[in-house]
Coordinates of C-alpha atoms and ligand atoms in Angstrom, one line a residue:
X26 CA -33.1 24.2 27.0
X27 CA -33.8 25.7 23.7
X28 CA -30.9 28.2 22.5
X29 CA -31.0 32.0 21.8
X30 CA -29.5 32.3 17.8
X31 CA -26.6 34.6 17.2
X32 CA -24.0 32.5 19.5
X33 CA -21.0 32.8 17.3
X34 CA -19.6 35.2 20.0
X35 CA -19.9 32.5 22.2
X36 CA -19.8 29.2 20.8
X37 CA -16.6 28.1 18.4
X38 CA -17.2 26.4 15.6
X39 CA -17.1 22.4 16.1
X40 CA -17.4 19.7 13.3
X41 CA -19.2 16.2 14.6
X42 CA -16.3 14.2 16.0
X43 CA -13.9 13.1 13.3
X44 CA -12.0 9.6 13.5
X45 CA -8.4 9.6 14.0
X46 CA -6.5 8.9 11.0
X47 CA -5.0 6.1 12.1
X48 CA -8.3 4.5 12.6
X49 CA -10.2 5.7 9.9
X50 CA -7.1 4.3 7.7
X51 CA -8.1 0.7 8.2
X52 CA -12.0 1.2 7.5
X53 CA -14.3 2.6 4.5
X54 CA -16.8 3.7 7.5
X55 CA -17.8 7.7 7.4
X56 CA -15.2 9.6 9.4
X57 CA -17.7 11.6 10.8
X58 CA -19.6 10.7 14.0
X59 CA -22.6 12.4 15.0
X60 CA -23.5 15.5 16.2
X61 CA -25.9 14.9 19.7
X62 CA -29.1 16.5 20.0
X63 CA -27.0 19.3 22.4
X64 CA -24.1 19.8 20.0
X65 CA -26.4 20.2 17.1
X66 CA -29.0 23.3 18.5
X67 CA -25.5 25.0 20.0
X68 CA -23.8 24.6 16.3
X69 CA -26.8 25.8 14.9
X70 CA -27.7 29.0 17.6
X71 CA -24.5 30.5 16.2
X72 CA -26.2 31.5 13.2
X73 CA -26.9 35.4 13.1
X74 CA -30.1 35.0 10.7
X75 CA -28.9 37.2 8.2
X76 CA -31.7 39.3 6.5
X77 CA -30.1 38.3 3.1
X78 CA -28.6 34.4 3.9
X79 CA -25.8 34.0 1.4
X80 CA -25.8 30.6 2.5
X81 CA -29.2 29.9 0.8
X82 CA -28.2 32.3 -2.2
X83 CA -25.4 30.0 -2.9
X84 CA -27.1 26.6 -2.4
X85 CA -28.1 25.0 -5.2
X86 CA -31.3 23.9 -3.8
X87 CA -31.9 27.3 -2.1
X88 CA -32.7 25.7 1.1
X89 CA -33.9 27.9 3.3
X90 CA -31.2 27.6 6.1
X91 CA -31.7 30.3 8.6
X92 CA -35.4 28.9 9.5
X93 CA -34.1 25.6 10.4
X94 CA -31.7 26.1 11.8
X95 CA -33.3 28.5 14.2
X96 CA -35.9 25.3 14.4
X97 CA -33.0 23.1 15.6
X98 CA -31.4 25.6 17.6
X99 CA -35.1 25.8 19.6
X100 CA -35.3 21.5 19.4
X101 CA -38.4 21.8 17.1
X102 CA -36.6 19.1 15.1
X103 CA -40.1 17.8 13.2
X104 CA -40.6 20.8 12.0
X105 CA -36.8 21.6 10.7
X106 CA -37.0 18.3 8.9
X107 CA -40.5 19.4 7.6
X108 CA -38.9 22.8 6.5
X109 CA -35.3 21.1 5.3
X110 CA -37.2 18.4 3.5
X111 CA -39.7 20.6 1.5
X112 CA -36.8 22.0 -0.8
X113 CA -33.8 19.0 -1.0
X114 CA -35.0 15.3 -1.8
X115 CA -32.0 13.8 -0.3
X116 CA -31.1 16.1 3.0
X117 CA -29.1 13.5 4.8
X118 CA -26.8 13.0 1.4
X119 CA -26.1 16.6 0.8
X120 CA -25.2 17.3 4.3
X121 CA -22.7 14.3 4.0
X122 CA -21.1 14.9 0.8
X123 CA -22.0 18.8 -0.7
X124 CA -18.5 20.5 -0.9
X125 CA -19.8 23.1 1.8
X126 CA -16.7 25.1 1.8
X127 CA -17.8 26.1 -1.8
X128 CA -21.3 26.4 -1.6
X129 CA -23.5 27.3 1.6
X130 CA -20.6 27.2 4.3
X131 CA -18.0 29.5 2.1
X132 CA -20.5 32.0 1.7
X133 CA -21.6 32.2 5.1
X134 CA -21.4 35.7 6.4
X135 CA -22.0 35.4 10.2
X136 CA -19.2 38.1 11.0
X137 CA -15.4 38.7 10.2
X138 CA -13.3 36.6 12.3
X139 CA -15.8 34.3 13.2
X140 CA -16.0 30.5 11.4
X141 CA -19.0 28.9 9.1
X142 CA -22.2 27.9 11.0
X143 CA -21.8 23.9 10.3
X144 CA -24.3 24.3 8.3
X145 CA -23.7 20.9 6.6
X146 CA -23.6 18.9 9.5
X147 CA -26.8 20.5 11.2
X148 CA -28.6 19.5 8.0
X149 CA -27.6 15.8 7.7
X150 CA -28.4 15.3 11.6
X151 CA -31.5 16.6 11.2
X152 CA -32.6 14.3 8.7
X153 CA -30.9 11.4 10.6
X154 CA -32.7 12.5 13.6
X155 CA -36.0 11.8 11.4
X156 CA -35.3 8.8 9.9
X157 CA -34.4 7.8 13.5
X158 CA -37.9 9.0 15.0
X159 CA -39.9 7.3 12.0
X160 CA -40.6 11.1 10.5
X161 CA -39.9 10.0 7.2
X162 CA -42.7 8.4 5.4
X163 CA -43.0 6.7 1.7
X164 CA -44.9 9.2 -0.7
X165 CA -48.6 9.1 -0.9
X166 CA -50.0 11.0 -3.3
X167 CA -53.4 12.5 -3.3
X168 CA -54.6 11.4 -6.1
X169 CA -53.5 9.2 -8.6
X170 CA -53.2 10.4 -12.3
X171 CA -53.1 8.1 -15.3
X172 CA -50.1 9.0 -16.8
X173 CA -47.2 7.0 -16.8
X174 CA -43.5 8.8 -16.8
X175 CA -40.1 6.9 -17.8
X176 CA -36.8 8.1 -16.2
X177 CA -33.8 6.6 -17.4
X178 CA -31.0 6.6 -14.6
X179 CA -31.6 6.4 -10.6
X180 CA -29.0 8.8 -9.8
X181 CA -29.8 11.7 -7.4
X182 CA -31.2 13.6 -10.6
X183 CA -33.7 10.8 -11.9
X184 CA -34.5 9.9 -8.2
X185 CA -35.4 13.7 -7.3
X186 CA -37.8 13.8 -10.0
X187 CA -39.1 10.5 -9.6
X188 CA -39.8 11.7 -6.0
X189 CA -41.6 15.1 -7.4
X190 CA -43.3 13.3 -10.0
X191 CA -45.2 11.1 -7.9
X192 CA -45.5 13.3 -4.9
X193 CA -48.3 14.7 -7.9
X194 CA -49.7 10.8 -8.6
X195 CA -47.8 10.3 -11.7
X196 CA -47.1 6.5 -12.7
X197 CA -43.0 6.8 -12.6
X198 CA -41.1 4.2 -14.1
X199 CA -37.3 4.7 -13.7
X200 CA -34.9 2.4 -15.4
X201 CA -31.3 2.1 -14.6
X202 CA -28.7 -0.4 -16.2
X203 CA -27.0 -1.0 -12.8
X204 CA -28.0 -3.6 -10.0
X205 CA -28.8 -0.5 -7.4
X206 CA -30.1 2.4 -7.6
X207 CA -28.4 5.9 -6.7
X208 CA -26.0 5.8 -9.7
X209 CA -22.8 7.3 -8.3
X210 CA -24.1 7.7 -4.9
X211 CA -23.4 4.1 -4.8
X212 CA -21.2 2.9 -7.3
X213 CA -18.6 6.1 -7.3
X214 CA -19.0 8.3 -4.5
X215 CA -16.2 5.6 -1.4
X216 CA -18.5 5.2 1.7
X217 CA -16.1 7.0 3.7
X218 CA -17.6 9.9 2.6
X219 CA -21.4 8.5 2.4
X220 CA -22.2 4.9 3.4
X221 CA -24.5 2.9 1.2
X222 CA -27.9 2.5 3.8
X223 CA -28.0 6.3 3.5
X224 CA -28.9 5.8 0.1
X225 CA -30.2 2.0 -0.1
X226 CA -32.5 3.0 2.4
X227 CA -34.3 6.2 -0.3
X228 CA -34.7 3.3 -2.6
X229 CA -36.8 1.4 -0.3
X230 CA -38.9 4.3 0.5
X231 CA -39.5 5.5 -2.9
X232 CA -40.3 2.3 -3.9
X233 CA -43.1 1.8 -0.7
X234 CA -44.1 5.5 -2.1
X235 CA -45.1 3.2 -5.6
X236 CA -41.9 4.4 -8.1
X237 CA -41.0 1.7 -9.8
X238 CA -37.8 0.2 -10.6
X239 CA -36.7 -1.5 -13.6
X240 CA -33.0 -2.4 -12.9
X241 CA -30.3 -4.5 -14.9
X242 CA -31.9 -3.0 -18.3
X243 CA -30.0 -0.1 -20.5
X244 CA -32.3 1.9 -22.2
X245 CA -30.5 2.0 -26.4
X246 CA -29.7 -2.2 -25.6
X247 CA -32.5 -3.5 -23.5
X248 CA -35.3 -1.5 -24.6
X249 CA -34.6 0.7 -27.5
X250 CA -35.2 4.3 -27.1
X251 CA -38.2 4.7 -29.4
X252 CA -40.3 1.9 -27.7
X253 CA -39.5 3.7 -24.4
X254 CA -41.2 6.8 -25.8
X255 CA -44.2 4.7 -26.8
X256 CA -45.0 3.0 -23.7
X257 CA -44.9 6.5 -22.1
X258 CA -46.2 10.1 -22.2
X259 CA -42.8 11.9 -21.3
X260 CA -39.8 10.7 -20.7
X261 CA -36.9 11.7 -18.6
X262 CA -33.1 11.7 -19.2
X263 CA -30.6 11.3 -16.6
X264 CA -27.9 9.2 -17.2
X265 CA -24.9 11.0 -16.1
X266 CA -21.6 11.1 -17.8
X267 CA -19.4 7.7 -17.8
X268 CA -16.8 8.5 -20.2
X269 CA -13.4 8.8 -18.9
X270 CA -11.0 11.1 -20.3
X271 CA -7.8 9.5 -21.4
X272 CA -3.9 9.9 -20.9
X273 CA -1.8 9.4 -23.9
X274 CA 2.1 8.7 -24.2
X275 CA 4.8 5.7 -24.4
X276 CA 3.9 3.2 -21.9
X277 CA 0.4 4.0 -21.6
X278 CA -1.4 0.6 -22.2
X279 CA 0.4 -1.2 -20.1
X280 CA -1.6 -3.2 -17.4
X281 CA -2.0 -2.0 -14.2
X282 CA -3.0 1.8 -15.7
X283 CA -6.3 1.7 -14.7
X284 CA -9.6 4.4 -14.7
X285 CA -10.7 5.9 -11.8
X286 CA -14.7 5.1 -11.6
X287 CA -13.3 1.4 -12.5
X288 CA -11.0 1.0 -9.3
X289 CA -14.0 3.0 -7.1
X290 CA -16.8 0.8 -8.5
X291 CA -15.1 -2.2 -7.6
X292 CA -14.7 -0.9 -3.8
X293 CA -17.7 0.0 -3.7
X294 CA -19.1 -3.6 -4.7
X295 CA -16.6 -5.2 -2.7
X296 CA -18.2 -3.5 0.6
X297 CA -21.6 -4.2 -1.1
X298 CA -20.9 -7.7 -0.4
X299 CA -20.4 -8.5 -4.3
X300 CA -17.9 -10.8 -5.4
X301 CA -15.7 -9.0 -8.3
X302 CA -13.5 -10.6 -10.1
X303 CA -10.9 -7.8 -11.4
X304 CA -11.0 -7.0 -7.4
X305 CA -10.0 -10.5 -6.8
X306 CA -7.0 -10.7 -9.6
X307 CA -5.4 -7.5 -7.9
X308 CA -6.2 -5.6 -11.4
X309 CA -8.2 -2.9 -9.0
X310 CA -7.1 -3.6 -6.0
X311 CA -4.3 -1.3 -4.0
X312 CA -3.4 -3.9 -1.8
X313 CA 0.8 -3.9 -1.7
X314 CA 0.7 -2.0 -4.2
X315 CA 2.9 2.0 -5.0
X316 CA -0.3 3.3 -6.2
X317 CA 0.2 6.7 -8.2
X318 CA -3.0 8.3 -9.2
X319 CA -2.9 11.1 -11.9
X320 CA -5.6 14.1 -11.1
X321 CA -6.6 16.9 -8.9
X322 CA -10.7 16.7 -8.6
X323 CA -12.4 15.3 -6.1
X324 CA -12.4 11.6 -7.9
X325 CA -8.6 11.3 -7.4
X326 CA -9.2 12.6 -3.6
X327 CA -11.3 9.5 -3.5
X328 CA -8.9 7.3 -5.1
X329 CA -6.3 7.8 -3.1
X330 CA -8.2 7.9 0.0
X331 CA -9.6 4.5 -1.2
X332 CA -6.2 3.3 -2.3
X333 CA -5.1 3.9 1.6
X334 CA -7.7 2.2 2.7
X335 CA -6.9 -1.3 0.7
X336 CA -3.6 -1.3 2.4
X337 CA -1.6 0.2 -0.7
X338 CA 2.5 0.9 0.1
X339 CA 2.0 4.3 -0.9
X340 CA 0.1 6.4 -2.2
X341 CA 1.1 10.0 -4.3
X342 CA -1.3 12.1 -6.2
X343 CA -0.1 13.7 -9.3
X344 CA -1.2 16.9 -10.3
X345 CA 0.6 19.4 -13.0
X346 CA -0.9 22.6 -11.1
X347 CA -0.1 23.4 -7.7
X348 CA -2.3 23.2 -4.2
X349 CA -3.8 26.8 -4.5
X350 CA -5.1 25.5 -8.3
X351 CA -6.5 22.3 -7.7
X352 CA -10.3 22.0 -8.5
X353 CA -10.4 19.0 -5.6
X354 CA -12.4 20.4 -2.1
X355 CA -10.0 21.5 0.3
X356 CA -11.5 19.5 3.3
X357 CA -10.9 16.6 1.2
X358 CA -7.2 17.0 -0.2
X359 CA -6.4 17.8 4.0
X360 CA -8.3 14.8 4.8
X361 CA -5.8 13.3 2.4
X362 CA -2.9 14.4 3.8
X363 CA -3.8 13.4 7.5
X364 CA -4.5 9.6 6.2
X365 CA -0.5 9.5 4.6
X366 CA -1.2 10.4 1.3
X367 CA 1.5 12.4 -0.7
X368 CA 0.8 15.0 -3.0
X369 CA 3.4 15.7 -6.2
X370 CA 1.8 19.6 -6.9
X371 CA 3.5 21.0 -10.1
X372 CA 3.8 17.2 -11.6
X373 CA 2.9 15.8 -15.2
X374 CA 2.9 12.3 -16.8
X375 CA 5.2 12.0 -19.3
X376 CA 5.7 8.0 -19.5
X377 CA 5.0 5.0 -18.1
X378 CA 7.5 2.5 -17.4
X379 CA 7.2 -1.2 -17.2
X380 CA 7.3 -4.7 -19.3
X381 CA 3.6 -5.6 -20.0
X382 CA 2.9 -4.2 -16.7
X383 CA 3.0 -0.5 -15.0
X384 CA 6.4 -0.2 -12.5
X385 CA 6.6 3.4 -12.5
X386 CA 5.5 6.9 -14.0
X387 CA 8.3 9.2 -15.9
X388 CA 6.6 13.1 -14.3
X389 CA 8.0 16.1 -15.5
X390 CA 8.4 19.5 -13.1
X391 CA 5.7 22.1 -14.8
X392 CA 5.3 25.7 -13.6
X393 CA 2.4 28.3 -13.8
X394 CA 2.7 30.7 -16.4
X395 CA 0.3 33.6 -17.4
X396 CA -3.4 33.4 -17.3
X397 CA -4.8 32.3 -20.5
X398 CA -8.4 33.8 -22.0
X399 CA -10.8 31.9 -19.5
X400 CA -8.2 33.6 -16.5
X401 CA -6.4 30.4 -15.3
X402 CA -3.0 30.4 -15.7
X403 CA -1.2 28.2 -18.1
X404 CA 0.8 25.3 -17.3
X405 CA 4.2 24.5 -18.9
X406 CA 6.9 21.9 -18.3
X407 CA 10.2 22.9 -16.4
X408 CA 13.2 21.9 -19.2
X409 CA 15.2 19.2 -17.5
X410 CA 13.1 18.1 -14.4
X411 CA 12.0 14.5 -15.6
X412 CA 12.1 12.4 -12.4
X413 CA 10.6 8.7 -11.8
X414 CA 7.7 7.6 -9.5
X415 CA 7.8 4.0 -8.9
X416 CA 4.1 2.6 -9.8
X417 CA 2.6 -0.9 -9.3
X418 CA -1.0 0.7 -9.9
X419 CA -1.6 4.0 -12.0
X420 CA -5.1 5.0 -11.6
X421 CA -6.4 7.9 -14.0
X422 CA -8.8 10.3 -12.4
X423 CA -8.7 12.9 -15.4
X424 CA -12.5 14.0 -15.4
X425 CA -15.6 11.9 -17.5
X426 CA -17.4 13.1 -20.8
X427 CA -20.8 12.4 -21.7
X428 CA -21.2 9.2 -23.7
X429 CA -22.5 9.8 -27.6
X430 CA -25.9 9.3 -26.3
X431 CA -27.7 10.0 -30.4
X432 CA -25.8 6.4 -31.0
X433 CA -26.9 4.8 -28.0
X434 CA -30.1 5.5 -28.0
X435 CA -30.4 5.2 -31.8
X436 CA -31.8 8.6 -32.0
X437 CA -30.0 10.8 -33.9
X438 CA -32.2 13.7 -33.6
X439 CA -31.6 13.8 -30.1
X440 CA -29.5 17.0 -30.0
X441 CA -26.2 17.6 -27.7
X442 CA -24.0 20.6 -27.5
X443 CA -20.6 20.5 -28.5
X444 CA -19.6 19.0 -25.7
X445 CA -21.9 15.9 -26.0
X446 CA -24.0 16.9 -23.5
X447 CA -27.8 17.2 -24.1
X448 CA -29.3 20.1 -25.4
X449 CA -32.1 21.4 -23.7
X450 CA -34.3 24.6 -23.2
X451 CA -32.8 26.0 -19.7
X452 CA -36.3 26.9 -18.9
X453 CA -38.5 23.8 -19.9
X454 CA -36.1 21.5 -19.3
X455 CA -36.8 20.1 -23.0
X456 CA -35.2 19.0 -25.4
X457 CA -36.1 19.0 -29.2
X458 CA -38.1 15.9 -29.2
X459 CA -41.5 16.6 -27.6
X460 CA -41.6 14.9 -24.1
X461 CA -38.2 14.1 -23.8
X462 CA -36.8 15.8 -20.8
X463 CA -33.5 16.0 -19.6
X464 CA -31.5 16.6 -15.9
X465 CA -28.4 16.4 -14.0
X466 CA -24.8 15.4 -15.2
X467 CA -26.0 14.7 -18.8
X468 CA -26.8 18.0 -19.5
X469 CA -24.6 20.2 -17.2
X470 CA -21.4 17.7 -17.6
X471 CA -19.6 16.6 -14.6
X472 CA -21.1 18.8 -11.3
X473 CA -22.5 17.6 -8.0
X474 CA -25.1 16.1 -6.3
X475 CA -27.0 18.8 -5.3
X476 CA -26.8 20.4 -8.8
X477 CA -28.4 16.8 -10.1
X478 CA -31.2 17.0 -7.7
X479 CA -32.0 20.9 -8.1
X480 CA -32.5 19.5 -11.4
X481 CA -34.0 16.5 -11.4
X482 CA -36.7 18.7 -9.5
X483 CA -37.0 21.6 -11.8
X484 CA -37.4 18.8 -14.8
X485 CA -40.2 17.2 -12.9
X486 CA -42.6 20.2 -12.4
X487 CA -41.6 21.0 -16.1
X488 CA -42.7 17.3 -17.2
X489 CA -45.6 18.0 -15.3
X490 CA -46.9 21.1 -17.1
X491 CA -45.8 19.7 -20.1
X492 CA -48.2 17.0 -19.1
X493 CA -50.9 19.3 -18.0
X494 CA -51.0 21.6 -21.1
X495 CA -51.5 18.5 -23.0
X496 CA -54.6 17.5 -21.6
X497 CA -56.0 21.1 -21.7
X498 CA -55.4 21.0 -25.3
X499 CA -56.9 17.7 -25.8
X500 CA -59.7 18.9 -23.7
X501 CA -60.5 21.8 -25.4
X502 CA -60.3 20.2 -29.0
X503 CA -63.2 18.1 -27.8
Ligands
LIG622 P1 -25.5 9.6 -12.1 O1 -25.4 9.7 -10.6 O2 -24.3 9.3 -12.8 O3 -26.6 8.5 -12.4 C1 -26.9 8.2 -13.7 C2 -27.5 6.8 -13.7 O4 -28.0 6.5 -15.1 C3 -26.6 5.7 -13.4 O5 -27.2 4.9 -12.3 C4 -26.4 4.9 -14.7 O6 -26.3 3.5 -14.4 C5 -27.7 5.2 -15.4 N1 -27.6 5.0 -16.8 C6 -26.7 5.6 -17.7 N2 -27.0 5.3 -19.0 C7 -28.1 4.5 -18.9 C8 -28.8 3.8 -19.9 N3 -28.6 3.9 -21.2 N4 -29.9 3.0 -19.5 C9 -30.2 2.9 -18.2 N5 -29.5 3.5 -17.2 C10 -28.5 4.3 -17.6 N6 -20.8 15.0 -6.1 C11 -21.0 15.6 -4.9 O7 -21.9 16.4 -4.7 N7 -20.2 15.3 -3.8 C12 -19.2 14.4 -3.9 O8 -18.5 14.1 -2.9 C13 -19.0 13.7 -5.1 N8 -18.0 12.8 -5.3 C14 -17.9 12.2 -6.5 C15 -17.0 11.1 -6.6 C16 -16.9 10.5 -7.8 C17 -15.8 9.4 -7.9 C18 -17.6 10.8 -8.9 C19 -17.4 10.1 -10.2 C20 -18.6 11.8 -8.8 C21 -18.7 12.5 -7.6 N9 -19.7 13.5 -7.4 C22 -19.8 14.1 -6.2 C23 -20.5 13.9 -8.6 C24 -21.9 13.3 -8.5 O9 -21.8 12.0 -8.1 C25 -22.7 13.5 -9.8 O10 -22.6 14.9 -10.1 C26 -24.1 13.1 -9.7 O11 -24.2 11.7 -9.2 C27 -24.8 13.2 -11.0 O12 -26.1 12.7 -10.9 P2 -26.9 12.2 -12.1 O13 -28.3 11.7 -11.6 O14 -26.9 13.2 -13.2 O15 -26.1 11.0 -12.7
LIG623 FE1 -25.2 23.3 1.9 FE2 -25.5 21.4 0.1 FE3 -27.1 21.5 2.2 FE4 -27.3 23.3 0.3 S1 -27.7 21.2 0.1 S2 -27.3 23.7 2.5 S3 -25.1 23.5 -0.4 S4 -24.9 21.1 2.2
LIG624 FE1 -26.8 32.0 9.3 FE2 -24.4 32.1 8.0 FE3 -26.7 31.7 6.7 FE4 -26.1 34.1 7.8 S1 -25.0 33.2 6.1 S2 -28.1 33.0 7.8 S3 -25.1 33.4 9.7 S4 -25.8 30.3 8.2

């Protein structure tokens, strides 16, 4: 029976079914289940179709959520995923792993007093549901075009535009240094929160849709930068930022003080099947271990979540603001929190402690002060409150800067801003080399998924005027 919208009054909010802690503990499986077909068009009747949805205003894809949702809510599922799959690449990814509670879901408006239409939830079933049913089919252009497009990096940017490019019968080429494709989708992003078929399985598909993929090969060591121009008209960049900031002080080379993507890479091959070795040698492995990992983002929230899961003695997350101040999603720091994770708010690194190897972490007590010129408050270090943390792992989830991509690539006329991201026109997508385009991570610095694939899609229809005015020019100068 199809539901009547506006059902907030009636119908509470309800996630899918999340696993208990205790079970979720001793797995890296989703927590979520699924919503049923029912549970899915009563979640989504609640919605009041607002005249102006500040749900799409503040997605980054601006999917348009009212329509299907009201689709769903009427079990005209085809058509939802039709509608849901004409503005988002990866439906079933964002739905899983968007921080809702900061994008479409916080600025849901369905009435005061009332809780979020699951917005999230009713998205990544729907695209379930269609994978499911066989709705989702490889690409097939309508006509095939001649020329040929390089992308360097199969993360959710360089996929999305691979998927636009050759949705318009470009010859797309995408080149990633890594094994896999999906970038931090698979190698950073713990499969508690997204499990890898949901991404293996777009690979597969894009590549039946005729993308192809040139794996195992870094573009600046492989294939240098300039012969990658040669071989093709334009050329994407999305490589994403890999380069972890660092923590100084006495102690801090010791072994056992390790990176964050490092320790999450590893887990991530380890339930790939891959053999690792530093897994293997406990040097990223929690197992036993008093793991202490330094952060507040969404990174350390994976840590420690991963560090539970490997059996660790304990876990504590320290971070020098407090709760209220923490960049991490909420939903994730109270997921957390229900799995036995400890948080030290209000907590620096001064030291670490040990003899060759990490035994424990000298933290200072820091308290907010006044807001400084961008409006956050300062933080400063209580006199007198050193206390010790007993380590046997440190893992340092401190935030990633982009790599010096000029030297990699041996191009240094490729220009970056001054925070070594790339420099591009916000409109064209270009940068100051003709044809070479840039998306995602490497340009806006650390963000999300979404943000990557908004765009990895608004570089592709740039690539492709870019590409069009070309031949007209050519054209006319015959
Ligand atoms: P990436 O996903 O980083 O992909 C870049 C690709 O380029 C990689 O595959 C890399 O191997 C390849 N590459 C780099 N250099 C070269 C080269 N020279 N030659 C060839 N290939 C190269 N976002 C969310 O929305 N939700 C989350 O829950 C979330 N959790 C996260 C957890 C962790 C631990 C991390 C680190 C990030 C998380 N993010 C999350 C952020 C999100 O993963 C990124 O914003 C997003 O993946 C960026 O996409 P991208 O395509 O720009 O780059
Ligand atoms: Fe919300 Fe992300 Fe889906 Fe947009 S893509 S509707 S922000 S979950
Ligand atoms: Fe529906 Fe909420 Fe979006 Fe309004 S803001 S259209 S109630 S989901």
């Amino acid at each position: 029976m199809p539901e009547r919208m506006l059902q907030f009054i009636r119908i509470d909010q309800h996630m899918p079914q999340k696993r208990a802690a205790e079970t979720r503990r001793a797995d890296f499986d989703e927590i979520y289940g699924d919503f049923d077909p029912s549970q899915a068009a009563a979640q989504a009747s609640r919605c009041s179709q607002c005249g102006i949805p500040f749900c799409q205003v503040h997605c980054p894809v601006s999917n348009n959520i009212p329509d299907w949702l009201k689709l769903t809510a009427e079990g005209r599922l085809e058509e939802a995923y039709e509608l849901s799959s004409s503005t988002n690449n990866f439906p079933e990814i964002c739905g899983r792993i968007c921080p809702q509670d900061r994008l479409c879901e916080g600025n849901c408006v369905i009435e005061k007093g009332f809780d979020s239409v699951t917005i999230g939830s009713v998205e990544r079933f729907i695209t379930d549901t269609a994978f499911q049913k066989g709705w989702v089919k490889p690409i097939k252009p309508r006509a095939e075009r001649a020329q040929s497009m390089a992308i360097i990096g199969a993360g959710p940017g360089g996929l999305a535009a691979a998927e636009e490019l050759r949705k318009l019968g470009y010859q797309v080429t995408v080149y990633d240094r890594y094994d896999r494709v999906g970038g931090l989708m698979v190698y950073g992003i713990p499969s508690f929160k997204l499990e890898k078929d949901i991404v293996l399985r777009r690979w597969k598909l894009l590549e039946d849709g005729g993308v192809r993929f040139v794996l195992n090969t870094e573009i600046g060591r492989d294939i240098s930068f300039a012969e990658l121009r040669a071989r093709h008209d334009a050329v994407l960049v999305a490589t994403g930022v890999y380069k972890a900031r660092d923590i100084g002080g006495p102690g801090s080379g010791l072994d056992g003080i390790v990176p964050a993507l490092d320790f999450l890479t590893a887990a991530n091959r380890i339930g790939l099947g891959d053999s690792v070795a530093a897994f293997a040698d406990g040097t990223l492995n929690a197992a036993g271990r008093d793991v202490v990992v330094i952060g507040g983002g969404d990174t350390a929230m994976d840590c420690v979540r991963t560090a539970v899961r490997q059996g660790a003695t304990s876990v504590k997350c320290l971070y020098r603001r407090d709760k209220a101040n923490m960049p991490g999603s909420m939903r994730e720091v109270k997921n957390a929190e229900e799995e036995g994770v400890e948080f030290v708010w209000l907590a620096a690194p001064e030291a670490f402690m040990g003899q060759g190897t990490v035994s424990g972490v000298r933290a200072v007590r820091m308290h907010l002060g006044l807001p400084d010129a961008s409006g956050r408050q300062s933080v400063e270090p209580v006199e007198g409150s050193r206390f010790d943390v007993p380590a046997g792992l440190v893992i340092k989830a401190l935030g990633f800067d982009p790599e010096d991509l000029p030297t990699a690539f041996g191009c240094p006329d490729l220009p970056v801003t001054r925070w070594g991201t790339l420099r591009v026109d916000h409109r064209s997508f270009m940068t100051a080399l003709p044809g070479v385009f840039a998306a995602g991570d490497i340009v806006r610095g650390a963000s999300l998924v979404v943000w990557a694939i908004r765009d990895g899609r608004d570089a592709a229809l740039q690539m492709h005027l870019h590409i069009q005015n070309a031949v007209q020019t050519a054209h006319a100068a015959e």
